[in-house]
């Protein structure tokens, strides 16, 4: 039997930090409300576009796995904040990496995009369609955030991480999963102004979006979807909660995570958290947390993981994942982001004023030009 082992991992976090105190300078909110209701203390705002975050994270993941970009058969780009719709973002990442032998596809299931992408790539490896895949979870939400709406502006952040999957005979990678979607409730989490249904996007300025967001109903559905899918994934994998070494959940709200862990019968000391420092990075949340669990020595070699997640759509899923015996990178990459010369608050203030933070006017058809990552020798 062929498995899809996770053999490489890398993250790329934009350096500009937006604190709760920064948000309180332009929103009617405060650190106490945000911390108590969500557990979030700060989040990141990117000075580069999503594909650039993905390029750096991917170069690091490839180096970690000890393979070259030309070894890839498949790139899956999980995101709901693509730089462009046509051509797709995965092809943009492919050309930046020099992954000329890879098929390239985008997956958009909002916050669950990385995990739906992981299922897609795993299935293609297990059925022999491809042997080596890169799966990315990346979000550049800040340009289309409604920064005037305190209900949503405090919750989200930018970020990226990527993993390399390779065909393996050893039991490894995704062992079982359950995916689902409460499509009847899709309208309770919607970004109005993003997409062709709202007119031609090329002329829409940054900040010209309105978020429909029924927080309490989303909360209930998230607890239900993550809880039910976790139980089903464990059953399908023939595992019990006691077998799980670490839960690496989607991190939208600390209270949701606590409910899900309690329902699964797993203590919070077996849950890996990043929500306090990054907020909800949508598709990037779970892979960034996976990478940080490895960096902080929380990932046991050969350990069993559970990754419940929830997102717009309303999509949900849980995966039971067997980590490999290696928990350290084979090599590192020196690819890095260009320096960020502005504060997160200054970037956000430009979005609020419907200005491009790079100082360009909105010329409709011009593709966004953001700083590009500095290519090093690695990855
Ligand atoms: C959004 C969320 C944090 C709100 O928490 P809540 O306890 O449900 O709060 P409520 O919506 O009941 O709002 C309570 C009050 O706080 C206010 N409020 C909302 N956002 C606020 C903010 N940032 N600062 C201060 N007050 C705020 C509301 O306006 C409301 O005031 P009112 O009673 O005068 O109308 C919570 O519902 C949540 O996390 N939902 C799920 C989000 C999620 O999972 N998203 C991910 C999808 S992938």
CSV table of N, CA and C and ligand atoms in Angstrom, one decimal, residues 27-30 33-34 37-38 110-112 149-156 189 213-220 222 250-256 280 282 310-312 314-315, ligand 1:
chain,number,residue,atom,x,y,z
A,27,UNK,N,-10.7,51.4,15.7
A,27,UNK,CA,-11.9,50.7,15.9
A,27,UNK,C,-12.4,50.9,17.3
A,28,UNK,N,-13.7,50.8,17.5
A,28,UNK,CA,-14.3,50.9,18.8
A,28,UNK,C,-14.2,49.5,19.5
A,29,UNK,N,-13.0,49.2,19.9
A,29,UNK,CA,-12.7,47.9,20.5
A,29,UNK,C,-11.5,48.0,21.5
A,30,UNK,N,-11.2,47.0,22.3
A,30,UNK,CA,-10.1,47.1,23.2
A,30,UNK,C,-9.4,45.7,23.4
A,33,UNK,N,-11.6,43.0,25.4
A,33,UNK,CA,-12.7,42.4,24.7
A,33,UNK,C,-12.1,41.3,23.7
A,34,UNK,N,-11.1,41.7,22.9
A,34,UNK,CA,-10.6,40.8,21.9
A,34,UNK,C,-10.0,39.5,22.6
A,37,UNK,N,-12.8,37.3,24.3
A,37,UNK,CA,-13.7,36.6,23.4
A,37,UNK,C,-13.1,35.7,22.4
A,38,UNK,N,-11.8,35.9,22.1
A,38,UNK,CA,-11.2,35.2,21.0
A,38,UNK,C,-9.8,34.5,21.4
A,110,UNK,N,-11.9,28.1,1.5
A,110,UNK,CA,-11.7,29.1,2.6
A,110,UNK,C,-10.7,28.5,3.6
A,111,UNK,N,-11.1,28.5,4.9
A,111,UNK,CA,-10.1,28.2,5.9
A,111,UNK,C,-9.6,26.7,5.9
A,112,UNK,N,-10.4,25.9,5.2
A,112,UNK,CA,-10.0,24.5,5.2
A,112,UNK,C,-9.2,24.1,3.9
A,149,UNK,N,-15.0,47.3,10.1
A,149,UNK,CA,-16.0,46.4,10.8
A,149,UNK,C,-15.3,45.6,12.0
A,150,UNK,N,-15.6,46.1,13.2
A,150,UNK,CA,-14.9,45.4,14.3
A,150,UNK,C,-15.3,44.0,14.5
A,151,UNK,N,-16.4,43.6,14.0
A,151,UNK,CA,-16.8,42.2,14.1
A,151,UNK,C,-15.9,41.2,13.4
A,152,UNK,N,-15.2,41.7,12.4
A,152,UNK,CA,-14.3,40.8,11.6
A,152,UNK,C,-12.8,41.2,11.6
A,153,UNK,N,-12.6,42.5,11.7
A,153,UNK,CA,-11.2,43.1,11.5
A,153,UNK,C,-10.3,42.6,12.6
A,154,UNK,N,-10.8,42.2,13.8
A,154,UNK,CA,-10.0,41.8,14.9
A,154,UNK,C,-9.6,40.3,14.8
A,155,UNK,N,-10.2,39.6,13.9
A,155,UNK,CA,-10.1,38.1,13.9
A,155,UNK,C,-9.0,37.5,13.0
A,156,UNK,N,-8.7,38.2,11.9
A,156,UNK,CA,-7.9,37.6,10.9
A,156,UNK,C,-6.5,38.1,10.7
A,189,UNK,N,-21.2,33.5,6.2
A,189,UNK,CA,-19.8,34.0,6.1
A,189,UNK,C,-19.5,34.3,4.6
A,213,UNK,N,-21.0,38.3,8.4
A,213,UNK,CA,-20.3,37.4,9.4
A,213,UNK,C,-21.2,37.3,10.6
A,214,UNK,N,-22.0,36.2,10.7
A,214,UNK,CA,-22.8,36.0,11.8
A,214,UNK,C,-22.0,35.1,12.8
A,215,UNK,N,-21.2,35.8,13.7
A,215,UNK,CA,-20.2,35.2,14.5
A,215,UNK,C,-20.8,34.1,15.4
A,216,UNK,N,-22.0,34.3,16.0
A,216,UNK,CA,-22.5,33.3,16.9
A,216,UNK,C,-22.9,32.0,16.2
A,217,UNK,N,-23.6,32.2,15.0
A,217,UNK,CA,-24.0,31.0,14.3
A,217,UNK,C,-22.8,30.3,13.7
A,218,UNK,N,-21.8,31.0,13.3
A,218,UNK,CA,-20.5,30.4,12.8
A,218,UNK,C,-19.9,29.6,13.9
A,219,UNK,N,-19.9,30.2,15.1
A,219,UNK,CA,-19.3,29.6,16.2
A,219,UNK,C,-19.9,28.2,16.5
A,220,UNK,N,-21.3,28.2,16.5
A,220,UNK,CA,-22.0,26.9,16.7
A,220,UNK,C,-21.7,25.9,15.7
A,222,UNK,N,-19.1,25.7,13.7
A,222,UNK,CA,-17.7,25.3,13.8
A,222,UNK,C,-17.5,24.2,14.9
A,250,UNK,N,-7.7,24.1,13.4
A,250,UNK,CA,-7.8,25.5,12.9
A,250,UNK,C,-8.0,26.4,14.1
A,251,UNK,N,-7.5,27.6,14.0
A,251,UNK,CA,-7.5,28.5,15.1
A,251,UNK,C,-8.2,29.8,14.8
A,252,UNK,N,-9.5,29.8,14.9
A,252,UNK,CA,-10.3,31.0,14.7
A,252,UNK,C,-10.6,31.7,16.0
A,253,UNK,N,-10.7,30.9,17.1
A,253,UNK,CA,-11.1,31.4,18.4
A,253,UNK,C,-10.8,30.3,19.4
A,254,UNK,N,-10.1,30.8,20.5
A,254,UNK,CA,-9.6,29.8,21.5
A,254,UNK,C,-10.8,29.1,22.1
A,255,UNK,N,-12.0,29.7,22.3
A,255,UNK,CA,-13.1,29.1,22.9
A,255,UNK,C,-13.6,27.9,22.0
A,256,UNK,N,-13.6,28.1,20.7
A,256,UNK,CA,-14.0,27.0,19.8
A,256,UNK,C,-13.1,25.8,20.0
A,280,UNK,N,-6.7,34.2,13.1
A,280,UNK,CA,-7.2,33.3,12.1
A,280,UNK,C,-6.6,33.6,10.8
A,282,UNK,N,-6.9,31.7,8.2
A,282,UNK,CA,-7.6,30.9,7.3
A,282,UNK,C,-6.8,29.7,6.8
A,310,UNK,N,-12.4,24.4,10.0
A,310,UNK,CA,-13.7,24.9,9.7
A,310,UNK,C,-13.5,26.2,8.9
A,311,UNK,N,-14.4,26.4,7.9
A,311,UNK,CA,-14.2,27.7,7.1
A,311,UNK,C,-15.5,28.1,6.3
A,312,UNK,N,-15.4,29.1,5.6
A,312,UNK,CA,-16.5,29.6,4.8
A,312,UNK,C,-16.9,28.5,3.8
A,314,UNK,N,-20.3,26.5,4.3
A,314,UNK,CA,-19.3,26.4,5.4
A,314,UNK,C,-18.7,25.0,5.4
A,315,UNK,N,-17.4,25.0,5.0
A,315,UNK,CA,-16.7,23.7,4.9
A,315,UNK,C,-16.1,23.3,6.3
B,1,LIG,C1,-16.9,36.8,16.5
B,1,LIG,C2,-17.0,36.4,17.9
B,1,LIG,C3,-15.6,36.5,18.6
B,1,LIG,C4,-17.9,37.3,18.7
B,1,LIG,O1,-18.0,36.9,20.1
B,1,LIG,P1,-19.4,36.8,20.8
B,1,LIG,O2,-19.2,36.5,22.2
B,1,LIG,O3,-20.3,35.9,20.0
B,1,LIG,O4,-19.9,38.3,20.7
B,1,LIG,P2,-21.2,38.9,20.1
B,1,LIG,O5,-21.3,38.7,18.6
B,1,LIG,O6,-22.4,38.4,20.9
B,1,LIG,O7,-21.1,40.4,20.4
B,1,LIG,C5,-21.2,40.9,21.7
B,1,LIG,C6,-21.1,42.4,21.7
B,1,LIG,O8,-19.7,42.8,21.4
B,1,LIG,C7,-19.7,43.7,20.3
B,1,LIG,N1,-18.5,43.5,19.6
B,1,LIG,C8,-18.3,42.8,18.4
B,1,LIG,N2,-17.0,42.8,18.1
B,1,LIG,C9,-16.4,43.6,19.0
B,1,LIG,C10,-15.1,44.1,19.1
B,1,LIG,N3,-14.1,43.7,18.3
B,1,LIG,N4,-14.7,44.8,20.2
B,1,LIG,C11,-15.7,45.2,21.0
B,1,LIG,N5,-17.0,44.8,21.0
B,1,LIG,C12,-17.3,44.0,19.9
B,1,LIG,C13,-20.9,43.4,19.5
B,1,LIG,O9,-21.3,44.5,18.7
B,1,LIG,C14,-21.9,43.1,20.6
B,1,LIG,O10,-22.4,44.3,21.1
B,1,LIG,P3,-23.9,44.5,21.4
B,1,LIG,O11,-24.2,43.5,22.5
B,1,LIG,O12,-24.0,45.9,21.9
B,1,LIG,O13,-24.6,44.3,20.2
B,1,LIG,C15,-17.4,34.9,18.1
B,1,LIG,O14,-18.8,34.8,17.8
B,1,LIG,C16,-16.7,34.0,17.2
B,1,LIG,O15,-15.5,33.8,17.3
B,1,LIG,N6,-17.4,33.4,16.2
B,1,LIG,C17,-16.8,32.4,15.3
B,1,LIG,C18,-15.8,33.0,14.4
B,1,LIG,C19,-15.2,32.0,13.5
B,1,LIG,O16,-15.2,30.8,13.9
B,1,LIG,N7,-14.7,32.4,12.5
B,1,LIG,C20,-14.0,31.5,11.6
B,1,LIG,C21,-14.7,31.1,10.5
B,1,LIG,S1,-13.4,30.2,9.6
